Amino acid sequence: MNVDTYIASLVQYGIHCGLIEECDRTYITNQLLQTLSLDSYTPVEPVEMSLEDILKGLLDDAVARGVCNDDITNRDLLDTKLMGVLTPAPREVRKTFSALYEKSPEAATDWYYRFSQDTDYIRRYRIKKDMRWKTDTEYGQLDITINLSKPEKDPKAIAAAKNAPQSGYPKCLLCAENEGYAGRMNHPARQNHRIIPLEIAGQKWFLQYSPYVYYNEHCIAFNASHTPMKIDRSAFEKLLDFVTVFPHYFIGSNADLPIVGGSILSHEHFQGGRYCFPMEQAPVEQEISFRGYEDVKAGLVKWPMSVIRLDCADKNKLVDLADKILTVWRGYTDKDAFIFAETDGEPHHTITPIARRRWADYELDLVLRSNITTEEHPLGVYHPHAELHHIKKENIGLIEVMGLAVLPSRLKRELAALEEAILTGSDIASDPMLSKHAPWVEELKTRHTFTKENTSHILKEEIGKVFAKVLEHAGVYKRTEAGREAFLRFVEAVTKKAQR
């Protein structure tokens, strides 16, 4: 199939998806020719094929002609530039979103989510590669994913990115200046990226979707200004304001301290979407109350981490109480429970908040976090401990807190190799790639009889149970009698604060 057929097919794809119109056909064809450094074209009939196949055909041709280097970074830069040719201008996207929002918030986000996939900003064909399953635990079913949608760069691409000139524009991956940006070796192209302006609690914000979509309609709301993450009273106001504007979405924030925060602390942002996480389904196992807030329904959630759930029809009451809980937690020390607000002047306490609607009510889940470290646990006392690092070593951010494990792509290879090693009786401890799993596998052998039919299933189930332990390690109050008593001491400290 020649390059003209791929070009005709891409133009037809754009018309079919509503990105362009029939009257744009010649203009868009010429823009694609320019992008591909071609100066001639023979009109041909388009062929129905997947977008992935169309782009692959165009990229392979560009590589063969020396227009594009054959590595994942350069290929992504070029195919995003091609899709940018088909992507409508921001003014058109915002106009359509606004008109649909007048009908309903759901209509607007339904369209915008589909649009973000049609432009290939969300690469459907890569998202499909992610491994996903659920594991039953005492906390309900936990969601497990092995993320394969972020392409792994080859050594040449990594070296090129390292040697590329450094730029302060855009300041980070979240800044509004990414919209339409051409990208470079160390920054992804975003010509097919469009953002939606919002006003949240009187401030200018934007809405977009995550290109990696860890769950359904995984959206990101971000401050128009490049300002650091901060959990404070205004954060609660913004979260609750967001679910007023989009009542069918939840929204949450990563914490604002290292270790317990997300990967981008330099730019204030929230993550939300249309998905019911395991933590949302977890019940309140002990009701509590705060004097002066009798109309706020409160309780401790049955969850491996330490979660206070607040429900009220009056979002201002929720903001007031959440702010008091945060203020007390920031300065709270309970040496008997190894809870220290600060050591050597370094603050340790913050909260991971999640907001949603429960019919007419507003609901806030406040997850207590601490980033204290010790010689025994240099990466964090309330962080996955060393014996779990063979599965999960990275920070426990908002998505994991809510019960969805985002595990590294290496585990796909390692799981396949582990399965083979277990079934063949190979020495796992002597394998450079698998040795870190050896103690875990030896323990599994004391509880399971492995067969060809069940090994893959057992390994997946046991990974889910490891993730439950990861969350237990991240919980500041352990699920023991002593842990519950300590948790209630903190609740009483908040009550005393509320009385003042």
GROMACS .gro file of C-alpha atoms in nm, residues 184-443:
model
  260
  184ARG     CA    1   1.094   1.782   2.154
  185MET     CA    2   1.308   1.480   2.246
  186ASN     CA    3   1.254   1.538   2.619
  187HIS     CA    4   0.896   1.671   2.609
  188PRO     CA    5   0.595   1.508   2.439
  189ALA     CA    6   0.425   1.666   2.140
  190ARG     CA    7   0.078   1.808   2.206
  191GLN     CA    8  -0.048   1.943   1.871
  192ASN     CA    9  -0.359   1.726   1.913
  193HIS     CA   10  -0.420   1.841   2.272
  194ARG     CA   11  -0.712   2.071   2.360
  195ILE     CA   12  -0.806   2.198   2.705
  196ILE     CA   13  -1.132   2.334   2.846
  197PRO     CA   14  -1.136   2.653   3.061
  198LEU     CA   15  -1.308   2.631   3.398
  199GLU     CA   16  -1.375   2.860   3.690
  200ILE     CA   17  -1.321   2.675   4.018
  201ALA     CA   18  -1.382   2.859   4.344
  202GLY     CA   19  -1.332   3.189   4.165
  203GLN     CA   20  -1.001   3.087   4.007
  204LYS     CA   21  -0.910   3.015   3.646
  205TRP     CA   22  -0.850   2.644   3.588
  206PHE     CA   23  -0.850   2.405   3.293
  207LEU     CA   24  -0.983   2.055   3.229
  208GLN     CA   25  -0.818   1.782   3.022
  209TYR     CA   26  -0.799   1.404   3.017
  210SER     CA   27  -0.495   1.201   3.107
  211PRO     CA   28  -0.336   1.057   2.792
  212TYR     CA   29  -0.277   0.731   2.984
  213VAL     CA   30  -0.632   0.678   3.120
  214TYR     CA   31  -0.576   0.460   3.425
  215TYR     CA   32  -0.956   0.436   3.465
  216ASN     CA   33  -1.272   0.549   3.285
  217GLU     CA   34  -1.275   0.918   3.186
  218HIS     CA   35  -0.957   0.984   3.384
  219CYS     CA   36  -0.951   1.364   3.385
  220ILE     CA   37  -0.713   1.624   3.521
  221ALA     CA   38  -0.817   1.968   3.644
  222PHE     CA   39  -0.523   2.205   3.674
  223ASN     CA   40  -0.458   2.560   3.783
  224ALA     CA   41  -0.406   2.808   3.500
  225SER     CA   42  -0.100   2.932   3.691
  226HIS     CA   43   0.211   2.722   3.746
  227THR     CA   44   0.172   2.717   4.123
  228PRO     CA   45   0.276   2.437   4.363
  229MET     CA   46   0.042   2.175   4.507
  230LYS     CA   47  -0.107   2.282   4.837
  231ILE     CA   48  -0.362   2.112   5.058
  232ASP     CA   49  -0.547   2.379   5.252
  233ARG     CA   50  -0.897   2.518   5.300
  234SER     CA   51  -0.908   2.648   4.943
  235ALA     CA   52  -0.826   2.298   4.810
  236PHE     CA   53  -1.140   2.162   4.977
  237GLU     CA   54  -1.340   2.450   4.831
  238LYS     CA   55  -1.209   2.379   4.482
  239LEU     CA   56  -1.275   2.005   4.503
  240LEU     CA   57  -1.634   2.055   4.616
  241ASP     CA   58  -1.687   2.330   4.360
  242PHE     CA   59  -1.567   2.092   4.086
  243VAL     CA   60  -1.824   1.824   4.177
  244THR     CA   61  -2.088   2.098   4.175
  245VAL     CA   62  -1.994   2.178   3.814
  246PHE     CA   63  -1.952   1.809   3.721
  247PRO     CA   64  -2.171   1.612   3.965
  248HIS     CA   65  -2.120   1.286   3.773
  249TYR     CA   66  -1.742   1.295   3.834
  250PHE     CA   67  -1.536   1.240   4.148
  251ILE     CA   68  -1.228   1.456   4.203
  252GLY     CA   69  -0.931   1.417   4.433
  253SER     CA   70  -0.591   1.565   4.503
  254ASN     CA   71  -0.254   1.414   4.563
  255ALA     CA   72  -0.094   1.519   4.889
  256ASP     CA   73   0.142   1.816   4.887
  257LEU     CA   74   0.451   1.659   5.047
  258PRO     CA   75   0.725   1.439   4.898
  259ILE     CA   76   0.691   1.059   4.936
  260VAL     CA   77   0.315   1.076   4.997
  261GLY     CA   78   0.250   1.314   4.706
  262GLY     CA   79   0.221   1.256   4.332
  263SER     CA   80   0.483   1.282   4.061
  264ILE     CA   81   0.417   1.650   3.987
  265LEU     CA   82   0.420   1.866   4.300
  266SER     CA   83   0.517   2.185   4.117
  267HIS     CA   84   0.178   2.247   3.954
  268GLU     CA   85  -0.152   2.243   4.144
  269HIS     CA   86  -0.386   1.986   3.992
  270PHE     CA   87  -0.656   1.735   4.075
  271GLN     CA   88  -0.750   1.402   3.918
  272GLY     CA   89  -1.104   1.283   3.867
  273GLY     CA   90  -1.334   1.098   3.634
  274ARG     CA   91  -1.633   0.869   3.606
  275TYR     CA   92  -1.525   0.561   3.795
  276CYS     CA   93  -1.628   0.397   4.120
  277PHE     CA   94  -1.307   0.314   4.305
  278PRO     CA   95  -1.288   0.040   4.569
  279MET     CA   96  -1.251   0.299   4.847
  280GLU     CA   97  -1.577   0.466   4.744
  281GLN     CA   98  -1.752   0.130   4.787
  282ALA     CA   99  -1.591   0.065   5.126
  283PRO     CA  100  -1.838   0.108   5.415
  284VAL     CA  101  -1.807   0.322   5.726
  285GLU     CA  102  -1.726   0.078   6.005
  286GLN     CA  103  -1.742   0.322   6.296
  287GLU     CA  104  -1.951   0.635   6.314
  288ILE     CA  105  -1.795   0.938   6.479
  289SER     CA  106  -1.916   1.290   6.544
  290PHE     CA  107  -1.770   1.637   6.586
  291ARG     CA  108  -1.935   1.883   6.822
  292GLY     CA  109  -2.074   2.180   6.636
  293TYR     CA  110  -2.106   1.971   6.319
  294GLU     CA  111  -2.392   1.744   6.417
  295ASP     CA  112  -2.545   1.781   6.070
  296VAL     CA  113  -2.230   1.632   5.914
  297LYS     CA  114  -2.242   1.254   5.899
  298ALA     CA  115  -1.893   1.128   5.983
  299GLY     CA  116  -1.723   0.793   6.016
  300LEU     CA  117  -1.405   0.587   5.990
  301VAL     CA  118  -1.392   0.387   5.669
  302LYS     CA  119  -1.312   0.016   5.653
  303TRP     CA  120  -0.996   0.063   5.451
  304PRO     CA  121  -0.627  -0.027   5.491
  305MET     CA  122  -0.537   0.342   5.508
  306SER     CA  123  -0.670   0.588   5.766
  307VAL     CA  124  -0.979   0.752   5.618
  308ILE     CA  125  -1.237   0.988   5.769
  309ARG     CA  126  -1.555   1.018   5.560
  310LEU     CA  127  -1.775   1.327   5.581
  311ASP     CA  128  -2.123   1.368   5.424
  312CYS     CA  129  -2.341   1.678   5.422
  313ALA     CA  130  -2.577   1.866   5.191
  314ASP     CA  131  -2.403   2.192   5.289
  315LYS     CA  132  -2.060   2.197   5.123
  316ASN     CA  133  -1.953   2.499   5.331
  317LYS     CA  134  -1.995   2.292   5.647
  318LEU     CA  135  -1.777   2.022   5.493
  319VAL     CA  136  -1.508   2.276   5.406
  320ASP     CA  137  -1.510   2.413   5.764
  321LEU     CA  138  -1.481   2.070   5.923
  322ALA     CA  139  -1.225   1.939   5.673
  323ASP     CA  140  -1.013   2.248   5.737
  324LYS     CA  141  -1.023   2.184   6.112
  325ILE     CA  142  -0.926   1.819   6.065
  326LEU     CA  143  -0.635   1.922   5.840
  327THR     CA  144  -0.520   2.196   6.080
  328VAL     CA  145  -0.517   1.958   6.376
  329TRP     CA  146  -0.344   1.683   6.176
  330ARG     CA  147  -0.070   1.919   6.055
  331GLY     CA  148   0.032   1.984   6.415
  332TYR     CA  149  -0.065   1.654   6.579
  333THR     CA  150   0.186   1.432   6.760
  334ASP     CA  151   0.117   1.104   6.938
  335LYS     CA  152   0.450   0.945   7.028
  336ASP     CA  153   0.288   0.624   7.149
  337ALA     CA  154   0.149   0.568   6.797
  338PHE     CA  155   0.467   0.691   6.619
  339ILE     CA  156   0.281   0.995   6.492
  340PHE     CA  157   0.509   1.301   6.467
  341ALA     CA  158   0.396   1.630   6.315
  342GLU     CA  159   0.756   1.727   6.249
  343THR     CA  160   1.114   1.625   6.318
  344ASP     CA  161   1.405   1.867   6.307
  345GLY     CA  162   1.173   2.133   6.172
  346GLU     CA  163   1.053   1.923   5.876
  347PRO     CA  164   0.671   1.890   5.858
  348HIS     CA  165   0.538   1.538   5.797
  349HIS     CA  166   0.160   1.553   5.795
  350THR     CA  167  -0.086   1.623   5.518
  351ILE     CA  168  -0.408   1.481   5.372
  352THR     CA  169  -0.511   1.317   5.046
  353PRO     CA  170  -0.869   1.444   4.991
  354ILE     CA  171  -1.133   1.299   4.756
  355ALA     CA  172  -1.470   1.463   4.681
  356ARG     CA  173  -1.782   1.318   4.521
  357ARG     CA  174  -2.160   1.356   4.521
  358ARG     CA  175  -2.396   1.117   4.696
  359TRP     CA  176  -2.723   1.219   4.537
  360ALA     CA  177  -2.789   1.569   4.676
  361ASP     CA  178  -2.516   1.538   4.941
  362TYR     CA  179  -2.148   1.617   4.912
  363GLU     CA  180  -1.896   1.364   5.037
  364LEU     CA  181  -1.533   1.407   5.135
  365ASP     CA  182  -1.290   1.126   5.211
  366LEU     CA  183  -0.990   1.258   5.404
  367VAL     CA  184  -0.693   1.020   5.405
  368LEU     CA  185  -0.436   1.100   5.674
  369ARG     CA  186  -0.077   1.091   5.541
  370SER     CA  187   0.270   1.110   5.695
  371ASN     CA  188   0.604   1.113   5.513
  372ILE     CA  189   0.828   1.051   5.815
  373THR     CA  190   1.136   0.836   5.749
  374THR     CA  191   1.370   0.632   5.969
  375GLU     CA  192   1.695   0.444   5.923
  376GLU     CA  193   1.493   0.123   5.900
  377HIS     CA  194   1.254   0.273   5.645
  378PRO     CA  195   1.449   0.544   5.455
  379LEU     CA  196   1.181   0.572   5.184
  380GLY     CA  197   0.907   0.627   5.440
  381VAL     CA  198   0.759   0.457   5.745
  382TYR     CA  199   0.412   0.489   5.588
  383HIS     CA  200   0.528   0.378   5.245
  384PRO     CA  201   0.564   0.026   5.100
  385HIS     CA  202   0.833  -0.143   5.305
  386ALA     CA  203   1.135  -0.310   5.147
  387GLU     CA  204   0.984  -0.661   5.142
  388LEU     CA  205   0.715  -0.536   4.901
  389HIS     CA  206   0.943  -0.344   4.665
  390HIS     CA  207   0.967  -0.638   4.426
  391ILE     CA  208   0.606  -0.551   4.334
  392LYS     CA  209   0.561  -0.184   4.427
  393LYS     CA  210   0.831   0.063   4.530
  394GLU     CA  211   0.690   0.387   4.390
  395ASN     CA  212   0.498   0.651   4.588
  396ILE     CA  213   0.140   0.577   4.689
  397GLY     CA  214  -0.049   0.859   4.526
  398LEU     CA  215  -0.415   0.945   4.491
  399ILE     CA  216  -0.505   0.662   4.250
  400GLU     CA  217  -0.342   0.392   4.464
  401VAL     CA  218  -0.493   0.539   4.781
  402MET     CA  219  -0.839   0.481   4.632
  403GLY     CA  220  -0.761   0.115   4.562
  404LEU     CA  221  -0.621   0.100   4.208
  405ALA     CA  222  -0.266  -0.030   4.181
  406VAL     CA  223  -0.063   0.121   3.897
  407LEU     CA  224   0.223  -0.126   3.871
  408PRO     CA  225   0.539  -0.089   3.660
  409SER     CA  226   0.553  -0.241   3.310
  410ARG     CA  227   0.849  -0.462   3.409
  411LEU     CA  228   0.603  -0.690   3.589
  412LYS     CA  229   0.455  -0.819   3.263
  413ARG     CA  230   0.790  -0.967   3.162
  414GLU     CA  231   0.869  -1.081   3.513
  415LEU     CA  232   0.532  -1.252   3.563
  416ALA     CA  233   0.573  -1.450   3.241
  417ALA     CA  234   0.927  -1.549   3.338
  418LEU     CA  235   0.819  -1.637   3.694
  419GLU     CA  236   0.542  -1.861   3.565
  420GLU     CA  237   0.786  -2.050   3.345
  421ALA     CA  238   1.046  -2.074   3.624
  422ILE     CA  239   0.793  -2.208   3.875
  423LEU     CA  240   0.662  -2.471   3.632
  424THR     CA  241   1.009  -2.584   3.520
  425GLY     CA  242   1.158  -2.576   3.869
  426SER     CA  243   1.427  -2.325   3.773
  427ASP     CA  244   1.639  -2.156   4.039
  428ILE     CA  245   1.464  -1.820   4.074
  429ALA     CA  246   1.715  -1.691   4.330
  430SER     CA  247   1.999  -1.711   4.076
  431ASP     CA  248   1.812  -1.530   3.799
  432PRO     CA  249   1.920  -1.161   3.781
  433MET     CA  250   1.574  -1.045   3.674
  434LEU     CA  251   1.369  -1.267   3.907
  435SER     CA  252   1.582  -1.300   4.220
  436LYS     CA  253   1.399  -1.016   4.394
  437HIS     CA  254   1.082  -1.229   4.380
  438ALA     CA  255   1.246  -1.544   4.522
  439PRO     CA  256   1.145  -1.507   4.892
  440TRP     CA  257   0.788  -1.425   4.787
  441VAL     CA  258   0.763  -1.728   4.558
  442GLU     CA  259   0.905  -1.958   4.826
  443GLU     CA  260   0.635  -1.839   5.066
   0.00000   0.00000   0.00000
